[in-house]
mmCIF file of C-alpha atoms and ligand atoms in Angstrom:
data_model
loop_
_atom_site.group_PDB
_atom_site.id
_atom_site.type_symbol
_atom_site.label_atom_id
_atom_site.label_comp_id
_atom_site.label_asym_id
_atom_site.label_seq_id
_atom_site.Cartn_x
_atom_site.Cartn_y
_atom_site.Cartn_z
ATOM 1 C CA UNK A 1 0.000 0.000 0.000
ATOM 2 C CA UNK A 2 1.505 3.450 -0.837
ATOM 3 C CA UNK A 3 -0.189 7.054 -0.491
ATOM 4 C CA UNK A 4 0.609 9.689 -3.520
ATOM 5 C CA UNK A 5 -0.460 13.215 -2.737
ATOM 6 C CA UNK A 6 0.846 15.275 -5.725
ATOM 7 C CA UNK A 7 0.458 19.307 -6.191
ATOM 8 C CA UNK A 8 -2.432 19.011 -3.642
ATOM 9 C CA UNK A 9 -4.176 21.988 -2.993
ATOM 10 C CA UNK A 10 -7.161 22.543 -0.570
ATOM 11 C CA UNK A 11 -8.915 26.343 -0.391
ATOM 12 C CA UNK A 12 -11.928 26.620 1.780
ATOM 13 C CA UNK A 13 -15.191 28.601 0.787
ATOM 14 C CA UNK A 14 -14.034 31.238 2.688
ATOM 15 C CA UNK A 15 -10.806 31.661 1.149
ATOM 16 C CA UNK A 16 -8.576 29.846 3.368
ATOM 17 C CA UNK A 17 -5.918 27.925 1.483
ATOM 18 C CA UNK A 18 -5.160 25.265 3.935
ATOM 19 C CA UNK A 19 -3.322 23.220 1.378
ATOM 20 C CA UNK A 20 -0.871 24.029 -0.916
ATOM 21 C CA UNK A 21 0.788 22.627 -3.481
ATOM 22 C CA UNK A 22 2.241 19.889 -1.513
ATOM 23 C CA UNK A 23 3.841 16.442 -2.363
ATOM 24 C CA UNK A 24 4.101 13.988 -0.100
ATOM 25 C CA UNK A 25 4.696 9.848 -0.660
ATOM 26 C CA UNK A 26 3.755 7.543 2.263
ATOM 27 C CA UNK A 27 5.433 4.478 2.145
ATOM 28 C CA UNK A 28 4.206 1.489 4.198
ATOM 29 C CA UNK A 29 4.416 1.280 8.019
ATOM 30 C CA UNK A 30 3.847 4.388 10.393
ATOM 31 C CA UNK A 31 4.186 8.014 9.035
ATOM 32 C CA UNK A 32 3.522 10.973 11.275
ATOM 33 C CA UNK A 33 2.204 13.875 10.068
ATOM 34 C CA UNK A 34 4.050 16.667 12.656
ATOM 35 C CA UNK A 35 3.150 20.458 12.439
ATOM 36 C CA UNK A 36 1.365 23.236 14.676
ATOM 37 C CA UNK A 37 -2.352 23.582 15.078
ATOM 38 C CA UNK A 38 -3.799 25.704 11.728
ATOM 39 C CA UNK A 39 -0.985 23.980 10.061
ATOM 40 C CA UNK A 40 -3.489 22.001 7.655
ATOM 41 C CA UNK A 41 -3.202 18.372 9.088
ATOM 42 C CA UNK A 42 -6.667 17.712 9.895
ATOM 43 C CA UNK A 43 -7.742 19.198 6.382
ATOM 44 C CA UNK A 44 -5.078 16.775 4.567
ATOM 45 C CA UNK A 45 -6.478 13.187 6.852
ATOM 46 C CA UNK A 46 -9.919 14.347 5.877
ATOM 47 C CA UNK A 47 -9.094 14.353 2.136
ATOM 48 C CA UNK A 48 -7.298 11.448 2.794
ATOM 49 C CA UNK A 49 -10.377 9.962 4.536
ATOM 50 C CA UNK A 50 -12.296 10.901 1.149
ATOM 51 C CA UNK A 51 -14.349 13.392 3.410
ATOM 52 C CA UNK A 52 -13.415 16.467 1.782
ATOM 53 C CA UNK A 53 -12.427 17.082 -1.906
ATOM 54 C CA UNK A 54 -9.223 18.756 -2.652
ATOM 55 C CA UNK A 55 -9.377 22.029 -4.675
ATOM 56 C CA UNK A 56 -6.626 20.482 -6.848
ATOM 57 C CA UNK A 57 -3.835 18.365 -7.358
ATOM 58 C CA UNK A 58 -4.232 14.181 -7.035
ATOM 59 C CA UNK A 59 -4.071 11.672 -4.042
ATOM 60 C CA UNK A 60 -3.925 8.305 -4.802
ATOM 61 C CA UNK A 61 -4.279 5.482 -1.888
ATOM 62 C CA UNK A 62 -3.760 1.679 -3.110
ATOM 63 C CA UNK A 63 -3.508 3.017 -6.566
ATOM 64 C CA UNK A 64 -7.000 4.582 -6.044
ATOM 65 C CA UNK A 65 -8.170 8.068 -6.860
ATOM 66 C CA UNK A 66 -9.643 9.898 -3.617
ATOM 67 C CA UNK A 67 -12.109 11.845 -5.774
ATOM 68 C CA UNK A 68 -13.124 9.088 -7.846
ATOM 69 C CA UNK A 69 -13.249 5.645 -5.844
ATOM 70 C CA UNK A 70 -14.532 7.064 -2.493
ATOM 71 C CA UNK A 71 -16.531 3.429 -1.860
ATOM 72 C CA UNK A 72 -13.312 1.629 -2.628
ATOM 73 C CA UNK A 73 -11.125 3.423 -0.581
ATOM 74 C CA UNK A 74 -13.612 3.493 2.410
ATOM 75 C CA UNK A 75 -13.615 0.073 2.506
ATOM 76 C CA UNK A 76 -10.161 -0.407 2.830
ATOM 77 C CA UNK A 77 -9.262 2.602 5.405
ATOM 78 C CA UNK A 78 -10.331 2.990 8.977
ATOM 79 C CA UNK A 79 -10.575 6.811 10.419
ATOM 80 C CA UNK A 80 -9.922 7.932 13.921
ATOM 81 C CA UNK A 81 -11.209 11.526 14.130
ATOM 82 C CA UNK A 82 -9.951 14.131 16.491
ATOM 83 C CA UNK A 83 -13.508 14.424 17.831
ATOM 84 C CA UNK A 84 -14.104 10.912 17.953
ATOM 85 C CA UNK A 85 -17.595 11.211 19.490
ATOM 86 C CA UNK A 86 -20.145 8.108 20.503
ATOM 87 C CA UNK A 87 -23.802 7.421 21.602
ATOM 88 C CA UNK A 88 -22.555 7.613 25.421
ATOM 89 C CA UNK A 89 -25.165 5.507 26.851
ATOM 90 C CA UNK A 90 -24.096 2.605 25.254
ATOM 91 C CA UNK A 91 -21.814 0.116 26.561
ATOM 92 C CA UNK A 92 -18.539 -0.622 24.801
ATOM 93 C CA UNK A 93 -19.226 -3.641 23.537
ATOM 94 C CA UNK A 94 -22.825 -2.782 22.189
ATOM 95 C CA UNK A 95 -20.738 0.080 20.478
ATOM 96 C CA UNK A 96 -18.625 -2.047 18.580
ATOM 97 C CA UNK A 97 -21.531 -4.254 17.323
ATOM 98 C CA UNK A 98 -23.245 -1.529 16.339
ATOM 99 C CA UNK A 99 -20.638 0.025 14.567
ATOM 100 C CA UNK A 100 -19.965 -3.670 12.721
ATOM 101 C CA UNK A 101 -23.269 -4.120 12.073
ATOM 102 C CA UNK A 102 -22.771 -0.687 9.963
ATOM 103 C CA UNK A 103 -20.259 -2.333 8.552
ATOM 104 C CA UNK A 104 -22.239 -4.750 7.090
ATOM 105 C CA UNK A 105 -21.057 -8.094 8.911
ATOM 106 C CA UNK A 106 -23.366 -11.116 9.548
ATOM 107 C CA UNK A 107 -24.356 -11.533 12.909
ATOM 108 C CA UNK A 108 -22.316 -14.907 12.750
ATOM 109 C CA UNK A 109 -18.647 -13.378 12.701
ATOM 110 C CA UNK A 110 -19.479 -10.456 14.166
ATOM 111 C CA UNK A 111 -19.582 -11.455 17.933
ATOM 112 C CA UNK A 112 -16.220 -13.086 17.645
ATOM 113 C CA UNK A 113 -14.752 -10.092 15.828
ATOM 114 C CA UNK A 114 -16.145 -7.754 18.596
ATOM 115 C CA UNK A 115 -14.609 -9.517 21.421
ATOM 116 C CA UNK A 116 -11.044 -9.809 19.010
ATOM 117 C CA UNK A 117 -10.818 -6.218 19.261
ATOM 118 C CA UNK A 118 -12.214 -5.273 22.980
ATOM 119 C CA UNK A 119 -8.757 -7.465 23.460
ATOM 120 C CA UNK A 120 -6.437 -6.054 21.024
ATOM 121 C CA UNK A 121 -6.856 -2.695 22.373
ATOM 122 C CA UNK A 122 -7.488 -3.467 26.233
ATOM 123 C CA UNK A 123 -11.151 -3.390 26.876
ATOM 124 C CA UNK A 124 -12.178 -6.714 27.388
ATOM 125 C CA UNK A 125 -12.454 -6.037 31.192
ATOM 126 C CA UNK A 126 -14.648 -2.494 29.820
ATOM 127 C CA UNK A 127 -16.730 -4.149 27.396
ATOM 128 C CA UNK A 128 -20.111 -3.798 29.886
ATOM 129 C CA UNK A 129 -18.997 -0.261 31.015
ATOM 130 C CA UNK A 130 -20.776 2.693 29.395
ATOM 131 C CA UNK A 131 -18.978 4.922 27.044
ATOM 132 C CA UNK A 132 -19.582 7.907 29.166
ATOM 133 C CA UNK A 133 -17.932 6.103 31.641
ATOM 134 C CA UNK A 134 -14.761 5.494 30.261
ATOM 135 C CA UNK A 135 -11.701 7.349 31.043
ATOM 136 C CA UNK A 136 -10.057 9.561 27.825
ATOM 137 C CA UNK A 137 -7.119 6.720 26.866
ATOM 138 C CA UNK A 138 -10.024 4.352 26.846
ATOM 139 C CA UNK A 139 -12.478 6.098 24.962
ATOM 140 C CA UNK A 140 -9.411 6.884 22.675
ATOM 141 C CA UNK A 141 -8.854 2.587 22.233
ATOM 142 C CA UNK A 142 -12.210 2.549 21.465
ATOM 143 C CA UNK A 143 -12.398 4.596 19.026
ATOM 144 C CA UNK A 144 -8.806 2.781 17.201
ATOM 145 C CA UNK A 145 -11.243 -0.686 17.590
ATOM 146 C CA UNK A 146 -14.445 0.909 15.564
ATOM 147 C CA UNK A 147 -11.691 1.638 12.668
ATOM 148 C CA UNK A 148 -10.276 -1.655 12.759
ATOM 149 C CA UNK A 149 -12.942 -3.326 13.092
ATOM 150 C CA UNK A 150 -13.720 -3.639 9.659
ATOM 151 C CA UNK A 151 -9.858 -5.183 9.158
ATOM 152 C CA UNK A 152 -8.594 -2.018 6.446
ATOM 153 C CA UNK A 153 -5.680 -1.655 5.252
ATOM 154 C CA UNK A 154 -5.020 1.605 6.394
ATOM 155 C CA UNK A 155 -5.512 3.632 9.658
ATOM 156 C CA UNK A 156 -5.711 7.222 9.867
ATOM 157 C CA UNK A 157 -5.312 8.906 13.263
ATOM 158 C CA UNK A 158 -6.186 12.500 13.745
ATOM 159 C CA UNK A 159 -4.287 14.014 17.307
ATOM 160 C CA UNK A 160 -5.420 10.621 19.035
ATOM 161 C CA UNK A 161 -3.439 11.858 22.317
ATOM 162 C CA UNK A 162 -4.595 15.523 23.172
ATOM 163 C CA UNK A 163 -6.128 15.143 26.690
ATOM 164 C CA UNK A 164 -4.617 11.963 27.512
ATOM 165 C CA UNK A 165 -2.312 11.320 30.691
ATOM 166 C CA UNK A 166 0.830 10.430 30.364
ATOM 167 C CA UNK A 167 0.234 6.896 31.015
ATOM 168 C CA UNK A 168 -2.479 6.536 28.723
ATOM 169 C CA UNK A 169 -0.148 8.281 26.102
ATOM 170 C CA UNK A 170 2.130 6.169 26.663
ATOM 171 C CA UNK A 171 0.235 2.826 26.324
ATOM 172 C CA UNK A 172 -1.647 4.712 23.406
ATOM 173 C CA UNK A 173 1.294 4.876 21.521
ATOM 174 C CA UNK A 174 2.158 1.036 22.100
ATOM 175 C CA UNK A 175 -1.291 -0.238 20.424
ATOM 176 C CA UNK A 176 -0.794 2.360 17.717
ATOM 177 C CA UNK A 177 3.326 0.497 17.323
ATOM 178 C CA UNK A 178 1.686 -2.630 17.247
ATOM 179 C CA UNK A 179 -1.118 -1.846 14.838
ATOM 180 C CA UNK A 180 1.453 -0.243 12.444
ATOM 181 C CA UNK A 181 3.215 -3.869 11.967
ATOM 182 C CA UNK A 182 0.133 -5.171 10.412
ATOM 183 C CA UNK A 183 -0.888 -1.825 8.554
ATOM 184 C CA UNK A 184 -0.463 1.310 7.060
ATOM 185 C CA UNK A 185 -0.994 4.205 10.149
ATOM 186 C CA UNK A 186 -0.720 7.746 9.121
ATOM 187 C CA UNK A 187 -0.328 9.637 12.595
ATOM 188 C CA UNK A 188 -1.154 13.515 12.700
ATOM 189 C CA UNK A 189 0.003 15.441 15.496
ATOM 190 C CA UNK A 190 1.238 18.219 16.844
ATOM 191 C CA UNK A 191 2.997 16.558 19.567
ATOM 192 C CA UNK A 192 6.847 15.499 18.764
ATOM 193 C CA UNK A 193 6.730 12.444 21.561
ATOM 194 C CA UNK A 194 4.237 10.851 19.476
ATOM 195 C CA UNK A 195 6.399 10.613 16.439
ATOM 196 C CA UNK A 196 9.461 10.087 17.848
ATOM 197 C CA UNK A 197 8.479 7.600 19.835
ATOM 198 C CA UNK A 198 6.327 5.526 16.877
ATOM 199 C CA UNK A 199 7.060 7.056 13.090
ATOM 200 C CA UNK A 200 9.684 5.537 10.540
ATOM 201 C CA UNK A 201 9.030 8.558 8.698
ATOM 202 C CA UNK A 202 7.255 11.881 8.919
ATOM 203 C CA UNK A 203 6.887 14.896 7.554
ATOM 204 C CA UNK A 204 6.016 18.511 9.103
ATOM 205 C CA UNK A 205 3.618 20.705 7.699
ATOM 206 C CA UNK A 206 3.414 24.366 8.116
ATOM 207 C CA UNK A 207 1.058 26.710 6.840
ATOM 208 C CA UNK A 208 -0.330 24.497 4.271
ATOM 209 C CA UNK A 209 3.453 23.424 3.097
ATOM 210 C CA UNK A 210 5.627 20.428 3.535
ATOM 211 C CA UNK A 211 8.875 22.128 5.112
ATOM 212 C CA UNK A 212 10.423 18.744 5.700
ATOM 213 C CA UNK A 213 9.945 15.027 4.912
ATOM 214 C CA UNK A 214 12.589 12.334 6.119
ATOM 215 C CA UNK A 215 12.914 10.139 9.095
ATOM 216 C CA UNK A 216 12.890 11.135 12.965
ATOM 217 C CA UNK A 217 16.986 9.968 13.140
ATOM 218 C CA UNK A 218 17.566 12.293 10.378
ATOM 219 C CA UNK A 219 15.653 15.273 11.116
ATOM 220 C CA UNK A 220 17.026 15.036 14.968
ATOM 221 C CA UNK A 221 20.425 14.867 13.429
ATOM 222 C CA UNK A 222 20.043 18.191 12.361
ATOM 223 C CA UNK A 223 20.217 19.950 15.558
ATOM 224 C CA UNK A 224 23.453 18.214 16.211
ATOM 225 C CA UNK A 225 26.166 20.738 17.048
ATOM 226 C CA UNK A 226 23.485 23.087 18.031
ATOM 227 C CA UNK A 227 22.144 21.403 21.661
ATOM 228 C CA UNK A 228 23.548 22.382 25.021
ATOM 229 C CA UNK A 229 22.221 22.214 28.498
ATOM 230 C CA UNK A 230 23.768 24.725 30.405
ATOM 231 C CA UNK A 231 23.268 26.190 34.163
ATOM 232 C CA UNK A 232 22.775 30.173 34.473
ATOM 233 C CA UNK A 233 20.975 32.605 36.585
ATOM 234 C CA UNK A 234 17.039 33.598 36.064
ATOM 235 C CA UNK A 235 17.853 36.964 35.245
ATOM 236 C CA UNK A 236 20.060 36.256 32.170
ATOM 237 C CA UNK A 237 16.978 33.597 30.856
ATOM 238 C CA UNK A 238 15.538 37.033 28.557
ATOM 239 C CA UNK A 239 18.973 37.539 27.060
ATOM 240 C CA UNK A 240 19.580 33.573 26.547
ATOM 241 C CA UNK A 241 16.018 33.390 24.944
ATOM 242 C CA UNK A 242 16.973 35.980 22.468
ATOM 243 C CA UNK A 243 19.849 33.901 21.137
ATOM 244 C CA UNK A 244 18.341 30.418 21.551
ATOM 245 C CA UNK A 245 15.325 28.450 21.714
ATOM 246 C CA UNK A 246 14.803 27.749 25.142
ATOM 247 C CA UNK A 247 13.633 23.718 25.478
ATOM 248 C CA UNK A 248 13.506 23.007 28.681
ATOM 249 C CA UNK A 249 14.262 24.796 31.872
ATOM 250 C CA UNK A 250 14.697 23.375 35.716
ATOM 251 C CA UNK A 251 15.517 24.753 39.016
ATOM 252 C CA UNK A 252 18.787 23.717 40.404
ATOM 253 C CA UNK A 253 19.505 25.513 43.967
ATOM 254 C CA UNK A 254 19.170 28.959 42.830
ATOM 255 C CA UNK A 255 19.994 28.821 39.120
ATOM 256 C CA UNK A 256 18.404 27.586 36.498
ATOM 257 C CA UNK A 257 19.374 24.400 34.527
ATOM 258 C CA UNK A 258 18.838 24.798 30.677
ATOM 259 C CA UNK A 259 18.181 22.960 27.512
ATOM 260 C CA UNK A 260 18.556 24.724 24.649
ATOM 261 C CA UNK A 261 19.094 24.804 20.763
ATOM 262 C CA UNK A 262 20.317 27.606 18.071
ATOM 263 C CA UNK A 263 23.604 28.649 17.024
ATOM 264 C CA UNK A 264 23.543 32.437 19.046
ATOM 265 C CA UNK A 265 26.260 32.980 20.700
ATOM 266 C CA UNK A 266 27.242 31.906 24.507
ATOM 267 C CA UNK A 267 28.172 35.418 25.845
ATOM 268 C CA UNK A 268 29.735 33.840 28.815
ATOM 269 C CA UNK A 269 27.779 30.892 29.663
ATOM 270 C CA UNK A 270 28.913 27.648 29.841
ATOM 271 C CA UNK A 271 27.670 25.381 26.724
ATOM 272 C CA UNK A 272 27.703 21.608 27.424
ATOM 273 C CA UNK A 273 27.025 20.042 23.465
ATOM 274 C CA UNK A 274 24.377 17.135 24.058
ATOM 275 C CA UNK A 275 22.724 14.469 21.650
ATOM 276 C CA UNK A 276 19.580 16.594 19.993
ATOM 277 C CA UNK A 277 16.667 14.524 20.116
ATOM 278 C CA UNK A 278 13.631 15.173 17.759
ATOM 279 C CA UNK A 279 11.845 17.856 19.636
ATOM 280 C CA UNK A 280 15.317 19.608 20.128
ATOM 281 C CA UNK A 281 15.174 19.687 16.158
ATOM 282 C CA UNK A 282 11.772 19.825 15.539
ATOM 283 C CA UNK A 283 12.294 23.762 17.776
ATOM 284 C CA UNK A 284 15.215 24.599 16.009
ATOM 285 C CA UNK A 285 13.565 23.417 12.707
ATOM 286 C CA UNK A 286 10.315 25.998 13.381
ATOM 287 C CA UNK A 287 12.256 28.735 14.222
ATOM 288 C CA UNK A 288 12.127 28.293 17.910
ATOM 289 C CA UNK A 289 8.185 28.127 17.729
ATOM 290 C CA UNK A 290 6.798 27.594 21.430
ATOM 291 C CA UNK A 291 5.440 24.422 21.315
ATOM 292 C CA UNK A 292 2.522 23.485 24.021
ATOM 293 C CA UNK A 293 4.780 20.692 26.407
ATOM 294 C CA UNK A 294 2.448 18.198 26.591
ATOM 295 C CA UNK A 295 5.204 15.854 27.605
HETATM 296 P P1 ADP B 301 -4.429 21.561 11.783
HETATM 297 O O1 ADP B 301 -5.171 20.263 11.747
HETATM 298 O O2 ADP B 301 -2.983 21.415 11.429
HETATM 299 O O3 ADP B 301 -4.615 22.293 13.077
HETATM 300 P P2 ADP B 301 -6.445 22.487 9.888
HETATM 301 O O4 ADP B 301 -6.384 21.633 8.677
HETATM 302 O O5 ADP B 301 -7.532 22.210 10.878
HETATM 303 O O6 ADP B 301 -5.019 22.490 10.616
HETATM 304 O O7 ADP B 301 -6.593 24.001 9.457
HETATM 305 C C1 ADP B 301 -5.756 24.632 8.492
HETATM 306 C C2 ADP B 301 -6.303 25.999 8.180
HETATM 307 O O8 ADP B 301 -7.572 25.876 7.526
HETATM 308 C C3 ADP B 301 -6.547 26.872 9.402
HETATM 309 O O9 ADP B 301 -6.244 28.196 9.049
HETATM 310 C C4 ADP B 301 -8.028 26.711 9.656
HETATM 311 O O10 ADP B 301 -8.555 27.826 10.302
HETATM 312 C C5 ADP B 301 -8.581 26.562 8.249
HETATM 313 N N1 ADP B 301 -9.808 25.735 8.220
HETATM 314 C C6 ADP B 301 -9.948 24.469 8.660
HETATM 315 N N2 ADP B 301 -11.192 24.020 8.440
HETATM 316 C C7 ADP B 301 -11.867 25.015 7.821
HETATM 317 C C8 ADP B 301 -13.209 25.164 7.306
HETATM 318 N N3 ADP B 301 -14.092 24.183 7.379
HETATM 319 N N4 ADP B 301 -13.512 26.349 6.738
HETATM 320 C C9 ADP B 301 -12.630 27.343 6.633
HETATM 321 N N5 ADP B 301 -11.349 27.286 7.079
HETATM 322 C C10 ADP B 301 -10.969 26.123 7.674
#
């Protein structure tokens, strides 16, 4: 299975261009779609999704055309959306069967496909709890069983980890790594732990534009030379943040230790080089944009 988006374009009613002219291949296993909110993510998984029609340009999934074999493509792709939303008075398990049943599956399958996925994604224990009273990283596995349970070939996931605890993010991201062995997952976010963590490739998206497509390794690499922790005082941290991107800062006695990346100048301070990981790179990459720390 490979993804093809060529020249795509996507301009709202209103005039918006959320999309433009980008190019982007997917290859097969896990690709992460990285970039801050407005960037145009959730515009390019709903065209992907066949939910919205691009203004121009051509995406191709499997081979197919997204504007002209919707059905096709449907069948084979399963959607997580960023407001994944569900009748709440329902319990899990009804849930699923209900969602299967959309699906079209016999009655005779469908009970032992149900209970396959309350399993693959943790809920067995859950499947007689009502929706409304699951917790967020459940809720979230439930909605990543509804897409699969129709066995697609491809799973799109739309910012499946805003709101979740750490925990749950963490054990989020497992399911998602062992989903991705089986199929193709494209992962949009705009949190770098998510990709780093999951994503043989990725690419980040800006303003409607692809400013960078590779692999996590390679795109931390390029911070290299540029990382330092370092300890100072907090009146100097305005003057530091004017030369670098400040990633992380913690109290030590009195001072302040410092993570930081850019290539200003040290004006006195002491600059230990560290490895750069990917949201070291990912900072330096946008310009020293202030990411929300969800991590
Ligand atoms: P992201 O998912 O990266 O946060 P979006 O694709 O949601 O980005 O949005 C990209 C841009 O398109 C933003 O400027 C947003 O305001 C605009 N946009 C998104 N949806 C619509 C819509 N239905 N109508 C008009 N503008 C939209």
């Amino acid at each position: 299975m490979t993804i093809t988006i060529r020249d795509l374009t996507k301009t709202y009613k209103g005039g918006v261009t959320a999309l433009e002219g980008v190019n982007v291949e997917i290859p097969a296993g896990m690709f992460g779609l990285l970039g801050p909110n407005g960037a145009g993510k959730s515009t390019m998984i709903k065209i992907l999704a066949t939910l919205l029609e691009p203004t121009s340009g051509e995406v191709s999934i499997d081979g197919l055309d997204v504007s002209k074999d919707r059905r096709k493509i449907r069948s084979r792709l399963g959607y997580l959306p960023q407001e994944f939303g569900v009748y709440p008075k329902m319990k899990a398990r009804e849930f699923l069967d209900f969602v299967a049943r959309l699906n079209g599956m016999p009655k005779n399958g469908r009970d032992k496909r149900v209970d396959e996925m309350l399993e693959k994604v943790g809920l067995a224990d859950a499947a007689r709890r009502k929706v409304k009273a699951l917790s967020g990283g459940m809720l979230r596995r439930l909605g990543i069983a509804q897409a699969l349970i129709s066995d697609p070939k491809l799973l799109i996931v739309d910012e499946p980890t805003v709101g979740l605890d750490p925990e749950e993010r963490i054990r989020f991201r497992g399911l998602l790594q062992d989903i991705g062995k089986e199929i193709v997952i494209i992962l949009s976010t705009h949190i770098v732990g998510d990709i780093s963590s999951t994503c043989e490739n990725l690419v980040i998206l800006d303003k409607g534009k692809v400013l960078y497509r590779g692999s996590p390794p390679e795109l931390a690499a390029k911070a290299e030379g540029k990382t330092w922790e370092t300890v100072a005082e907090e009146k100097d941290l305005p003057e530091i943040k004017r030369h670098f991107s400040v990633i992380s800062t913690a109290p030590r006695g009195d001072r302040l230790h410092l993570r930081l990346v850019g290539e200003g100048s040290a004006n006195g301070l002491e600059l230990k080089p560290v490895n750069p990981n990917l949201e070291d790179a990912y900072i330096n990459f946008m310009g020293g944009l202030e990411e929300e720390k969800n991590d």
